[in-house]
Amino acid sequence: YDFKGKTAIVTGGGSGIGAAIVKKLAADGAKVIVADISMEHAEEIASEVGENAKAVKVDTGDAASVEAMVKAAEEFGGGLHLLVNNAGIGGANAPVGEYPVDSWKKVIDVNLHGVFYGMRYAIPAMQKAGGGSIVNIASILGSVGIAGSSAYVATKHALLGLTKSSALEYGDKGIRINAVGPGFIKTPLLDANLDQDTMDYLANQHAMKRLGTPEEVANLTCFLLSDDASFITGSYHLVDGGYTAQ
Ligand code: NAD
Protein backbone atom coordinates (compact mmCIF):
# COMPACT_ATOMS: atom_id res chain seq x y z
CA TYR A 1 0.00 0.00 0.00
CA ASP A 2 1.06 3.57 -0.46
CA PHE A 3 1.01 5.37 2.88
CA LYS A 4 3.57 8.01 1.87
CA GLY A 5 2.67 11.40 3.34
CA LYS A 6 0.35 9.79 5.93
CA THR A 7 0.74 9.83 9.68
CA ALA A 8 -0.61 6.94 11.75
CA ILE A 9 -1.14 6.12 15.42
CA VAL A 10 -1.14 2.51 16.61
CA THR A 11 -2.14 2.12 20.27
CA GLY A 12 -0.58 -0.86 21.96
CA GLY A 13 2.03 -0.64 19.21
CA GLY A 14 4.79 -1.96 21.44
CA SER A 15 3.81 -5.64 21.26
CA GLY A 16 2.08 -8.41 19.33
CA ILE A 17 -0.52 -7.37 16.74
CA GLY A 18 0.13 -3.64 17.24
CA ALA A 19 3.86 -4.02 16.61
CA ALA A 20 3.19 -5.94 13.38
CA ILE A 21 0.83 -3.17 12.22
CA VAL A 22 3.43 -0.49 13.06
CA LYS A 23 6.06 -2.31 11.00
CA LYS A 24 3.83 -2.80 7.97
CA LEU A 25 2.57 0.80 7.98
CA ALA A 26 6.13 2.11 8.18
CA ALA A 27 7.35 -0.29 5.48
CA ASP A 28 4.58 1.07 3.25
CA GLY A 29 5.69 4.68 3.81
CA ALA A 30 3.72 6.03 6.79
CA LYS A 31 5.10 7.96 9.73
CA VAL A 32 3.93 6.04 12.78
CA ILE A 33 3.36 6.88 16.42
CA VAL A 34 4.00 3.76 18.50
CA ALA A 35 1.71 4.50 21.44
CA ASP A 36 1.88 2.20 24.43
CA ILE A 37 1.58 2.20 28.20
CA SER A 38 4.96 0.47 28.21
CA MET A 39 7.45 3.09 27.01
CA GLU A 40 10.13 0.39 27.00
CA HIS A 41 8.20 -1.74 24.47
CA ALA A 42 7.20 1.30 22.40
CA GLU A 43 10.79 2.50 22.16
CA GLU A 44 12.03 -0.94 21.21
CA ILE A 45 9.62 -1.16 18.26
CA ALA A 46 10.14 2.50 17.26
CA SER A 47 13.91 2.04 17.17
CA GLU A 48 13.54 -1.12 15.05
CA VAL A 49 11.57 0.95 12.53
CA GLY A 50 13.89 3.98 12.57
CA GLU A 51 13.23 7.65 11.90
CA ASN A 52 9.68 7.16 10.61
CA ALA A 53 8.47 5.96 14.01
CA LYS A 54 8.19 7.70 17.37
CA ALA A 55 7.37 6.17 20.74
CA VAL A 56 4.72 7.93 22.83
CA LYS A 57 3.48 6.87 26.24
CA VAL A 58 -0.31 6.58 26.49
CA ASP A 59 -2.85 5.04 28.81
CA THR A 60 -5.87 4.52 26.57
CA GLY A 61 -8.06 4.40 29.67
CA ASP A 62 -7.25 8.05 30.36
CA ALA A 63 -8.85 10.69 28.11
CA ALA A 64 -6.22 13.39 28.71
CA SER A 65 -3.43 10.97 27.87
CA VAL A 66 -5.15 10.00 24.59
CA GLU A 67 -5.67 13.67 23.69
CA ALA A 68 -1.95 14.32 24.25
CA MET A 69 -1.09 11.30 22.06
CA VAL A 70 -3.08 12.79 19.15
CA LYS A 71 -1.29 16.15 19.57
CA ALA A 72 2.08 14.35 19.53
CA ALA A 73 1.11 12.66 16.25
CA GLU A 74 0.14 15.97 14.65
CA GLU A 75 3.47 17.45 15.70
CA PHE A 76 5.45 14.44 14.45
CA GLY A 77 3.74 14.09 11.07
CA GLY A 78 2.19 17.50 10.42
CA GLY A 79 -1.34 16.02 10.57
CA LEU A 80 -3.09 12.77 11.43
CA HIS A 81 -4.61 10.42 8.84
CA LEU A 82 -4.71 6.87 10.23
CA LEU A 83 -5.59 5.41 13.64
CA VAL A 84 -5.53 1.82 14.85
CA ASN A 85 -7.23 1.40 18.20
CA ASN A 86 -5.41 -1.79 19.10
CA ALA A 87 -4.48 -1.55 22.81
CA GLY A 88 -6.42 -4.13 24.80
CA ILE A 89 -6.21 -6.27 27.91
CA GLY A 90 -7.73 -9.62 28.79
CA GLY A 91 -8.77 -8.99 32.39
CA ALA A 92 -9.51 -11.58 35.06
CA ASN A 93 -10.64 -15.09 34.15
CA ALA A 94 -13.75 -15.87 36.25
CA PRO A 95 -17.46 -16.58 35.83
CA VAL A 96 -19.61 -13.45 35.83
CA GLY A 97 -21.09 -14.28 39.26
CA GLU A 98 -17.60 -14.07 40.73
CA TYR A 99 -16.01 -11.51 38.42
CA PRO A 100 -13.77 -9.04 40.33
CA VAL A 101 -15.39 -5.61 40.03
CA ASP A 102 -12.06 -3.76 39.76
CA SER A 103 -10.93 -5.97 36.86
CA TRP A 104 -14.30 -5.44 35.10
CA LYS A 105 -13.88 -1.66 35.33
CA LYS A 106 -10.27 -1.76 34.15
CA VAL A 107 -11.12 -3.85 31.06
CA ILE A 108 -13.98 -1.50 30.14
CA ASP A 109 -11.69 1.54 30.63
CA VAL A 110 -8.88 0.29 28.40
CA ASN A 111 -10.75 -1.76 25.76
CA LEU A 112 -13.91 0.33 25.32
CA HIS A 113 -13.46 3.81 26.75
CA GLY A 114 -9.95 3.81 25.23
CA VAL A 115 -11.34 3.25 21.73
CA PHE A 116 -13.94 5.98 22.23
CA TYR A 117 -11.22 8.40 23.43
CA GLY A 118 -9.08 7.49 20.42
CA MET A 119 -11.87 8.38 17.99
CA ARG A 120 -13.01 11.37 20.07
CA TYR A 121 -9.64 13.10 19.70
CA ALA A 122 -8.35 11.66 16.40
CA ILE A 123 -11.43 12.47 14.30
CA PRO A 124 -11.16 16.27 14.66
CA ALA A 125 -7.46 15.98 13.78
CA MET A 126 -8.29 13.86 10.71
CA GLN A 127 -10.90 16.40 9.61
CA LYS A 128 -8.23 19.10 9.79
CA ALA A 129 -5.93 16.87 7.70
CA GLY A 130 -8.59 16.35 4.99
CA GLY A 131 -9.83 12.85 5.94
CA GLY A 132 -8.67 9.55 7.31
CA SER A 133 -9.28 5.94 8.15
CA ILE A 134 -9.71 4.15 11.49
CA VAL A 135 -9.52 0.47 12.38
CA ASN A 136 -10.74 -0.74 15.76
CA ILE A 137 -9.24 -4.08 16.76
CA ALA A 138 -12.13 -6.12 18.12
CA SER A 139 -11.97 -9.95 18.14
CA ILE A 140 -13.94 -13.03 17.19
CA LEU A 141 -15.15 -12.38 20.74
CA GLY A 142 -16.93 -9.34 19.27
CA SER A 143 -19.50 -11.74 17.79
CA VAL A 144 -19.35 -14.92 19.92
CA GLY A 145 -18.84 -15.44 23.64
CA ILE A 146 -16.37 -17.48 25.66
CA ALA A 147 -16.65 -18.67 29.25
CA GLY A 148 -14.57 -16.80 31.84
CA SER A 149 -14.00 -13.50 30.00
CA SER A 150 -17.31 -11.61 30.24
CA ALA A 151 -15.69 -8.18 30.55
CA TYR A 152 -13.45 -8.71 27.52
CA VAL A 153 -16.29 -10.16 25.44
CA ALA A 154 -18.60 -7.29 26.41
CA THR A 155 -16.04 -4.68 25.31
CA LYS A 156 -15.35 -6.39 22.00
CA HIS A 157 -19.08 -6.66 21.20
CA ALA A 158 -19.49 -2.99 22.15
CA LEU A 159 -16.72 -1.96 19.74
CA LEU A 160 -18.77 -3.23 16.81
CA GLY A 161 -21.70 -0.93 17.71
CA LEU A 162 -19.34 1.98 18.26
CA THR A 163 -17.70 1.30 14.89
CA LYS A 164 -21.03 1.17 13.00
CA SER A 165 -22.46 4.31 14.60
CA SER A 166 -19.38 6.40 14.06
CA ALA A 167 -19.04 5.17 10.46
CA LEU A 168 -22.58 6.45 9.83
CA GLU A 169 -21.62 9.84 11.26
CA TYR A 170 -18.47 10.29 9.12
CA GLY A 171 -19.19 8.28 5.95
CA ASP A 172 -19.73 11.41 3.84
CA LYS A 173 -16.99 13.36 5.60
CA GLY A 174 -13.96 11.46 4.31
CA ILE A 175 -13.39 9.22 7.34
CA ARG A 176 -13.89 5.45 7.09
CA ILE A 177 -14.18 3.40 10.28
CA ASN A 178 -14.02 -0.40 10.40
CA ALA A 179 -13.49 -3.19 12.93
CA VAL A 180 -11.26 -6.25 12.65
CA GLY A 181 -12.01 -9.54 14.37
CA PRO A 182 -8.92 -11.71 14.83
CA GLY A 183 -9.15 -15.31 15.93
CA PHE A 184 -6.60 -16.48 18.49
CA ILE A 185 -3.27 -14.98 17.50
CA LYS A 186 0.12 -16.05 18.84
CA THR A 187 1.22 -12.95 20.80
CA PRO A 188 2.57 -12.15 24.28
CA LEU A 189 -1.09 -11.66 25.38
CA LEU A 190 -1.73 -15.38 24.86
CA ASP A 191 1.72 -16.47 26.06
CA ALA A 192 1.17 -14.58 29.33
CA ASN A 193 -2.27 -16.02 30.06
CA LEU A 194 -2.47 -19.55 28.63
CA ASP A 195 -0.60 -22.81 29.09
CA GLN A 196 0.45 -24.98 26.12
CA ASP A 197 -2.54 -27.38 26.45
CA THR A 198 -5.00 -24.50 26.31
CA MET A 199 -3.15 -23.04 23.34
CA ASP A 200 -3.34 -26.39 21.51
CA TYR A 201 -7.06 -26.65 22.32
CA LEU A 202 -7.69 -23.14 20.98
CA ALA A 203 -5.65 -23.79 17.84
CA ASN A 204 -7.95 -26.76 17.14
CA GLN A 205 -11.06 -24.59 17.32
CA HIS A 206 -10.02 -22.86 14.09
CA ALA A 207 -10.87 -24.56 10.77
CA MET A 208 -7.18 -24.15 9.90
CA LYS A 209 -6.12 -25.98 13.12
CA ARG A 210 -3.57 -23.35 14.06
CA LEU A 211 -3.27 -19.96 15.73
CA GLY A 212 -2.94 -16.87 13.56
CA THR A 213 0.11 -14.62 13.36
CA PRO A 214 0.29 -10.88 14.10
CA GLU A 215 1.35 -10.30 10.48
CA GLU A 216 -1.88 -11.90 9.21
CA VAL A 217 -3.88 -9.38 11.26
CA ALA A 218 -1.63 -6.52 10.09
CA ASN A 219 -2.29 -7.45 6.44
CA LEU A 220 -6.07 -7.06 6.82
CA THR A 221 -5.76 -3.94 8.98
CA CYS A 222 -3.46 -2.16 6.52
CA PHE A 223 -5.77 -3.05 3.62
CA LEU A 224 -8.70 -1.46 5.49
CA LEU A 225 -6.60 1.64 6.27
CA SER A 226 -5.53 2.00 2.63
CA ASP A 227 -7.28 3.64 -0.31
CA ASP A 228 -7.77 0.14 -1.79
CA ALA A 229 -10.63 -0.14 0.74
CA SER A 230 -12.20 3.14 -0.42
CA PHE A 231 -15.85 1.83 -0.37
CA ILE A 232 -15.54 -0.08 2.92
CA THR A 233 -16.85 1.50 6.11
CA GLY A 234 -18.90 0.54 9.15
CA SER A 235 -18.12 -3.15 8.82
CA TYR A 236 -16.56 -5.95 10.81
CA HIS A 237 -13.88 -8.04 9.10
CA LEU A 238 -12.76 -11.40 10.41
CA VAL A 239 -9.26 -12.80 10.22
CA ASP A 240 -10.01 -15.93 12.18
CA GLY A 241 -8.91 -19.04 10.28
CA GLY A 242 -12.56 -20.17 10.23
CA TYR A 243 -13.13 -20.02 14.03
CA THR A 244 -16.60 -18.46 13.75
CA ALA A 245 -17.65 -20.43 10.65
CA GLN A 246 -19.32 -23.07 12.80
P1 NAD B 1 -0.27 -7.78 23.58
O1 NAD B 1 -0.50 -7.95 25.03
O2 NAD B 1 0.83 -8.52 22.90
O3 NAD B 1 -0.07 -6.24 23.26
C1 NAD B 1 -0.93 -5.26 23.79
C2 NAD B 1 -0.16 -3.97 23.97
O4 NAD B 1 -1.06 -3.01 24.53
C3 NAD B 1 1.02 -4.11 24.95
O5 NAD B 1 2.19 -3.53 24.39
C4 NAD B 1 0.55 -3.32 26.16
O6 NAD B 1 1.62 -2.69 26.86
C5 NAD B 1 -0.39 -2.32 25.54
N1 NAD B 1 -1.36 -1.79 26.50
C6 NAD B 1 -2.01 -2.46 27.49
N2 NAD B 1 -2.78 -1.62 28.18
C7 NAD B 1 -2.63 -0.40 27.61
C8 NAD B 1 -3.16 0.88 27.89
N3 NAD B 1 -4.01 1.08 28.92
N4 NAD B 1 -2.79 1.91 27.11
C9 NAD B 1 -1.92 1.73 26.10
N5 NAD B 1 -1.38 0.56 25.79
C10 NAD B 1 -1.72 -0.50 26.54
O7 NAD B 1 -1.68 -8.08 22.90
P2 NAD B 1 -2.10 -8.51 21.42
O8 NAD B 1 -2.41 -9.95 21.45
O9 NAD B 1 -1.17 -7.97 20.41
O10 NAD B 1 -3.50 -7.76 21.33
C11 NAD B 1 -3.69 -6.55 20.66
C12 NAD B 1 -5.19 -6.33 20.42
O11 NAD B 1 -5.71 -7.42 19.67
C13 NAD B 1 -6.02 -6.28 21.71
O12 NAD B 1 -7.04 -5.32 21.58
C14 NAD B 1 -6.61 -7.67 21.79
O13 NAD B 1 -7.82 -7.68 22.51
C15 NAD B 1 -6.83 -7.96 20.33
N6 NAD B 1 -6.95 -9.38 20.01
C16 NAD B 1 -5.95 -10.25 20.33
C17 NAD B 1 -6.11 -11.59 20.03
C18 NAD B 1 -5.06 -12.61 20.35
O14 NAD B 1 -5.37 -13.80 20.28
N7 NAD B 1 -3.84 -12.23 20.68
C19 NAD B 1 -7.28 -12.03 19.40
C20 NAD B 1 -8.26 -11.12 19.09
C21 NAD B 1 -8.09 -9.79 19.40
Coordinates of C-alpha atoms and ligand atoms in Angstrom, one line a residue:
Y1 CA 0.0 0.0 0.0
D2 CA 1.1 3.6 -0.5
F3 CA 1.0 5.4 2.9
K4 CA 3.6 8.0 1.9
G5 CA 2.7 11.4 3.3
K6 CA 0.3 9.8 5.9
T7 CA 0.7 9.8 9.7
A8 CA -0.6 6.9 11.8
I9 CA -1.1 6.1 15.4
V10 CA -1.1 2.5 16.6
T11 CA -2.1 2.1 20.3
G12 CA -0.6 -0.9 22.0
G13 CA 2.0 -0.6 19.2
G14 CA 4.8 -2.0 21.4
S15 CA 3.8 -5.6 21.3
G16 CA 2.1 -8.4 19.3
I17 CA -0.5 -7.4 16.7
G18 CA 0.1 -3.6 17.2
A19 CA 3.9 -4.0 16.6
A20 CA 3.2 -5.9 13.4
I21 CA 0.8 -3.2 12.2
V22 CA 3.4 -0.5 13.1
K23 CA 6.1 -2.3 11.0
K24 CA 3.8 -2.8 8.0
L25 CA 2.6 0.8 8.0
A26 CA 6.1 2.1 8.2
A27 CA 7.4 -0.3 5.5
D28 CA 4.6 1.1 3.2
G29 CA 5.7 4.7 3.8
A30 CA 3.7 6.0 6.8
K31 CA 5.1 8.0 9.7
V32 CA 3.9 6.0 12.8
I33 CA 3.4 6.9 16.4
V34 CA 4.0 3.8 18.5
A35 CA 1.7 4.5 21.4
D36 CA 1.9 2.2 24.4
I37 CA 1.6 2.2 28.2
S38 CA 5.0 0.5 28.2
M39 CA 7.5 3.1 27.0
E40 CA 10.1 0.4 27.0
H41 CA 8.2 -1.7 24.5
A42 CA 7.2 1.3 22.4
E43 CA 10.8 2.5 22.2
E44 CA 12.0 -0.9 21.2
I45 CA 9.6 -1.2 18.3
A46 CA 10.1 2.5 17.3
S47 CA 13.9 2.0 17.2
E48 CA 13.5 -1.1 15.0
V49 CA 11.6 1.0 12.5
G50 CA 13.9 4.0 12.6
E51 CA 13.2 7.7 11.9
N52 CA 9.7 7.2 10.6
A53 CA 8.5 6.0 14.0
K54 CA 8.2 7.7 17.4
A55 CA 7.4 6.2 20.7
V56 CA 4.7 7.9 22.8
K57 CA 3.5 6.9 26.2
V58 CA -0.3 6.6 26.5
D59 CA -2.8 5.0 28.8
T60 CA -5.9 4.5 26.6
G61 CA -8.1 4.4 29.7
D62 CA -7.2 8.1 30.4
A63 CA -8.9 10.7 28.1
A64 CA -6.2 13.4 28.7
S65 CA -3.4 11.0 27.9
V66 CA -5.1 10.0 24.6
E67 CA -5.7 13.7 23.7
A68 CA -1.9 14.3 24.2
M69 CA -1.1 11.3 22.1
V70 CA -3.1 12.8 19.2
K71 CA -1.3 16.1 19.6
A72 CA 2.1 14.3 19.5
A73 CA 1.1 12.7 16.2
E74 CA 0.1 16.0 14.7
E75 CA 3.5 17.5 15.7
F76 CA 5.4 14.4 14.5
G77 CA 3.7 14.1 11.1
G78 CA 2.2 17.5 10.4
G79 CA -1.3 16.0 10.6
L80 CA -3.1 12.8 11.4
H81 CA -4.6 10.4 8.8
L82 CA -4.7 6.9 10.2
L83 CA -5.6 5.4 13.6
V84 CA -5.5 1.8 14.8
N85 CA -7.2 1.4 18.2
N86 CA -5.4 -1.8 19.1
A87 CA -4.5 -1.6 22.8
G88 CA -6.4 -4.1 24.8
I89 CA -6.2 -6.3 27.9
G90 CA -7.7 -9.6 28.8
G91 CA -8.8 -9.0 32.4
A92 CA -9.5 -11.6 35.1
N93 CA -10.6 -15.1 34.2
A94 CA -13.8 -15.9 36.2
P95 CA -17.5 -16.6 35.8
V96 CA -19.6 -13.5 35.8
G97 CA -21.1 -14.3 39.3
E98 CA -17.6 -14.1 40.7
Y99 CA -16.0 -11.5 38.4
P100 CA -13.8 -9.0 40.3
V101 CA -15.4 -5.6 40.0
D102 CA -12.1 -3.8 39.8
S103 CA -10.9 -6.0 36.9
W104 CA -14.3 -5.4 35.1
K105 CA -13.9 -1.7 35.3
K106 CA -10.3 -1.8 34.2
V107 CA -11.1 -3.9 31.1
I108 CA -14.0 -1.5 30.1
D109 CA -11.7 1.5 30.6
V110 CA -8.9 0.3 28.4
N111 CA -10.8 -1.8 25.8
L112 CA -13.9 0.3 25.3
H113 CA -13.5 3.8 26.8
G114 CA -10.0 3.8 25.2
V115 CA -11.3 3.2 21.7
F116 CA -13.9 6.0 22.2
Y117 CA -11.2 8.4 23.4
G118 CA -9.1 7.5 20.4
M119 CA -11.9 8.4 18.0
R120 CA -13.0 11.4 20.1
Y121 CA -9.6 13.1 19.7
A122 CA -8.4 11.7 16.4
I123 CA -11.4 12.5 14.3
P124 CA -11.2 16.3 14.7
A125 CA -7.5 16.0 13.8
M126 CA -8.3 13.9 10.7
Q127 CA -10.9 16.4 9.6
K128 CA -8.2 19.1 9.8
A129 CA -5.9 16.9 7.7
G130 CA -8.6 16.4 5.0
G131 CA -9.8 12.9 5.9
G132 CA -8.7 9.6 7.3
S133 CA -9.3 5.9 8.1
I134 CA -9.7 4.2 11.5
V135 CA -9.5 0.5 12.4
N136 CA -10.7 -0.7 15.8
I137 CA -9.2 -4.1 16.8
A138 CA -12.1 -6.1 18.1
S139 CA -12.0 -9.9 18.1
I140 CA -13.9 -13.0 17.2
L141 CA -15.2 -12.4 20.7
G142 CA -16.9 -9.3 19.3
S143 CA -19.5 -11.7 17.8
V144 CA -19.3 -14.9 19.9
G145 CA -18.8 -15.4 23.6
I146 CA -16.4 -17.5 25.7
A147 CA -16.6 -18.7 29.3
G148 CA -14.6 -16.8 31.8
S149 CA -14.0 -13.5 30.0
S150 CA -17.3 -11.6 30.2
A151 CA -15.7 -8.2 30.6
Y152 CA -13.4 -8.7 27.5
V153 CA -16.3 -10.2 25.4
A154 CA -18.6 -7.3 26.4
T155 CA -16.0 -4.7 25.3
K156 CA -15.3 -6.4 22.0
H157 CA -19.1 -6.7 21.2
A158 CA -19.5 -3.0 22.2
L159 CA -16.7 -2.0 19.7
L160 CA -18.8 -3.2 16.8
G161 CA -21.7 -0.9 17.7
L162 CA -19.3 2.0 18.3
T163 CA -17.7 1.3 14.9
K164 CA -21.0 1.2 13.0
S165 CA -22.5 4.3 14.6
S166 CA -19.4 6.4 14.1
A167 CA -19.0 5.2 10.5
L168 CA -22.6 6.5 9.8
E169 CA -21.6 9.8 11.3
Y170 CA -18.5 10.3 9.1
G171 CA -19.2 8.3 6.0
D172 CA -19.7 11.4 3.8
K173 CA -17.0 13.4 5.6
G174 CA -14.0 11.5 4.3
I175 CA -13.4 9.2 7.3
R176 CA -13.9 5.5 7.1
I177 CA -14.2 3.4 10.3
N178 CA -14.0 -0.4 10.4
A179 CA -13.5 -3.2 12.9
V180 CA -11.3 -6.2 12.7
G181 CA -12.0 -9.5 14.4
P182 CA -8.9 -11.7 14.8
G183 CA -9.2 -15.3 15.9
F184 CA -6.6 -16.5 18.5
I185 CA -3.3 -15.0 17.5
K186 CA 0.1 -16.1 18.8
T187 CA 1.2 -12.9 20.8
P188 CA 2.6 -12.2 24.3
L189 CA -1.1 -11.7 25.4
L190 CA -1.7 -15.4 24.9
D191 CA 1.7 -16.5 26.1
A192 CA 1.2 -14.6 29.3
N193 CA -2.3 -16.0 30.1
L194 CA -2.5 -19.6 28.6
D195 CA -0.6 -22.8 29.1
Q196 CA 0.5 -25.0 26.1
D197 CA -2.5 -27.4 26.5
T198 CA -5.0 -24.5 26.3
M199 CA -3.1 -23.0 23.3
D200 CA -3.3 -26.4 21.5
Y201 CA -7.1 -26.6 22.3
L202 CA -7.7 -23.1 21.0
A203 CA -5.6 -23.8 17.8
N204 CA -7.9 -26.8 17.1
Q205 CA -11.1 -24.6 17.3
H206 CA -10.0 -22.9 14.1
A207 CA -10.9 -24.6 10.8
M208 CA -7.2 -24.2 9.9
K209 CA -6.1 -26.0 13.1
R210 CA -3.6 -23.4 14.1
L211 CA -3.3 -20.0 15.7
G212 CA -2.9 -16.9 13.6
T213 CA 0.1 -14.6 13.4
P214 CA 0.3 -10.9 14.1
E215 CA 1.3 -10.3 10.5
E216 CA -1.9 -11.9 9.2
V217 CA -3.9 -9.4 11.3
A218 CA -1.6 -6.5 10.1
N219 CA -2.3 -7.5 6.4
L220 CA -6.1 -7.1 6.8
T221 CA -5.8 -3.9 9.0
C222 CA -3.5 -2.2 6.5
F223 CA -5.8 -3.1 3.6
L224 CA -8.7 -1.5 5.5
L225 CA -6.6 1.6 6.3
S226 CA -5.5 2.0 2.6
D227 CA -7.3 3.6 -0.3
D228 CA -7.8 0.1 -1.8
A229 CA -10.6 -0.1 0.7
S230 CA -12.2 3.1 -0.4
F231 CA -15.8 1.8 -0.4
I232 CA -15.5 -0.1 2.9
T233 CA -16.8 1.5 6.1
G234 CA -18.9 0.5 9.2
S235 CA -18.1 -3.2 8.8
Y236 CA -16.6 -5.9 10.8
H237 CA -13.9 -8.0 9.1
L238 CA -12.8 -11.4 10.4
V239 CA -9.3 -12.8 10.2
D240 CA -10.0 -15.9 12.2
G241 CA -8.9 -19.0 10.3
G242 CA -12.6 -20.2 10.2
Y243 CA -13.1 -20.0 14.0
T244 CA -16.6 -18.5 13.8
A245 CA -17.6 -20.4 10.6
Q246 CA -19.3 -23.1 12.8
Ligands
NAD1 P1 -0.3 -7.8 23.6 O1 -0.5 -8.0 25.0 O2 0.8 -8.5 22.9 O3 -0.1 -6.2 23.3 C1 -0.9 -5.3 23.8 C2 -0.2 -4.0 24.0 O4 -1.1 -3.0 24.5 C3 1.0 -4.1 25.0 O5 2.2 -3.5 24.4 C4 0.6 -3.3 26.2 O6 1.6 -2.7 26.9 C5 -0.4 -2.3 25.5 N1 -1.4 -1.8 26.5 C6 -2.0 -2.5 27.5 N2 -2.8 -1.6 28.2 C7 -2.6 -0.4 27.6 C8 -3.2 0.9 27.9 N3 -4.0 1.1 28.9 N4 -2.8 1.9 27.1 C9 -1.9 1.7 26.1 N5 -1.4 0.6 25.8 C10 -1.7 -0.5 26.5 O7 -1.7 -8.1 22.9 P2 -2.1 -8.5 21.4 O8 -2.4 -9.9 21.4 O9 -1.2 -8.0 20.4 O10 -3.5 -7.8 21.3 C11 -3.7 -6.5 20.7 C12 -5.2 -6.3 20.4 O11 -5.7 -7.4 19.7 C13 -6.0 -6.3 21.7 O12 -7.0 -5.3 21.6 C14 -6.6 -7.7 21.8 O13 -7.8 -7.7 22.5 C15 -6.8 -8.0 20.3 N6 -7.0 -9.4 20.0 C16 -5.9 -10.3 20.3 C17 -6.1 -11.6 20.0 C18 -5.1 -12.6 20.4 O14 -5.4 -13.8 20.3 N7 -3.8 -12.2 20.7 C19 -7.3 -12.0 19.4 C20 -8.3 -11.1 19.1 C21 -8.1 -9.8 19.4

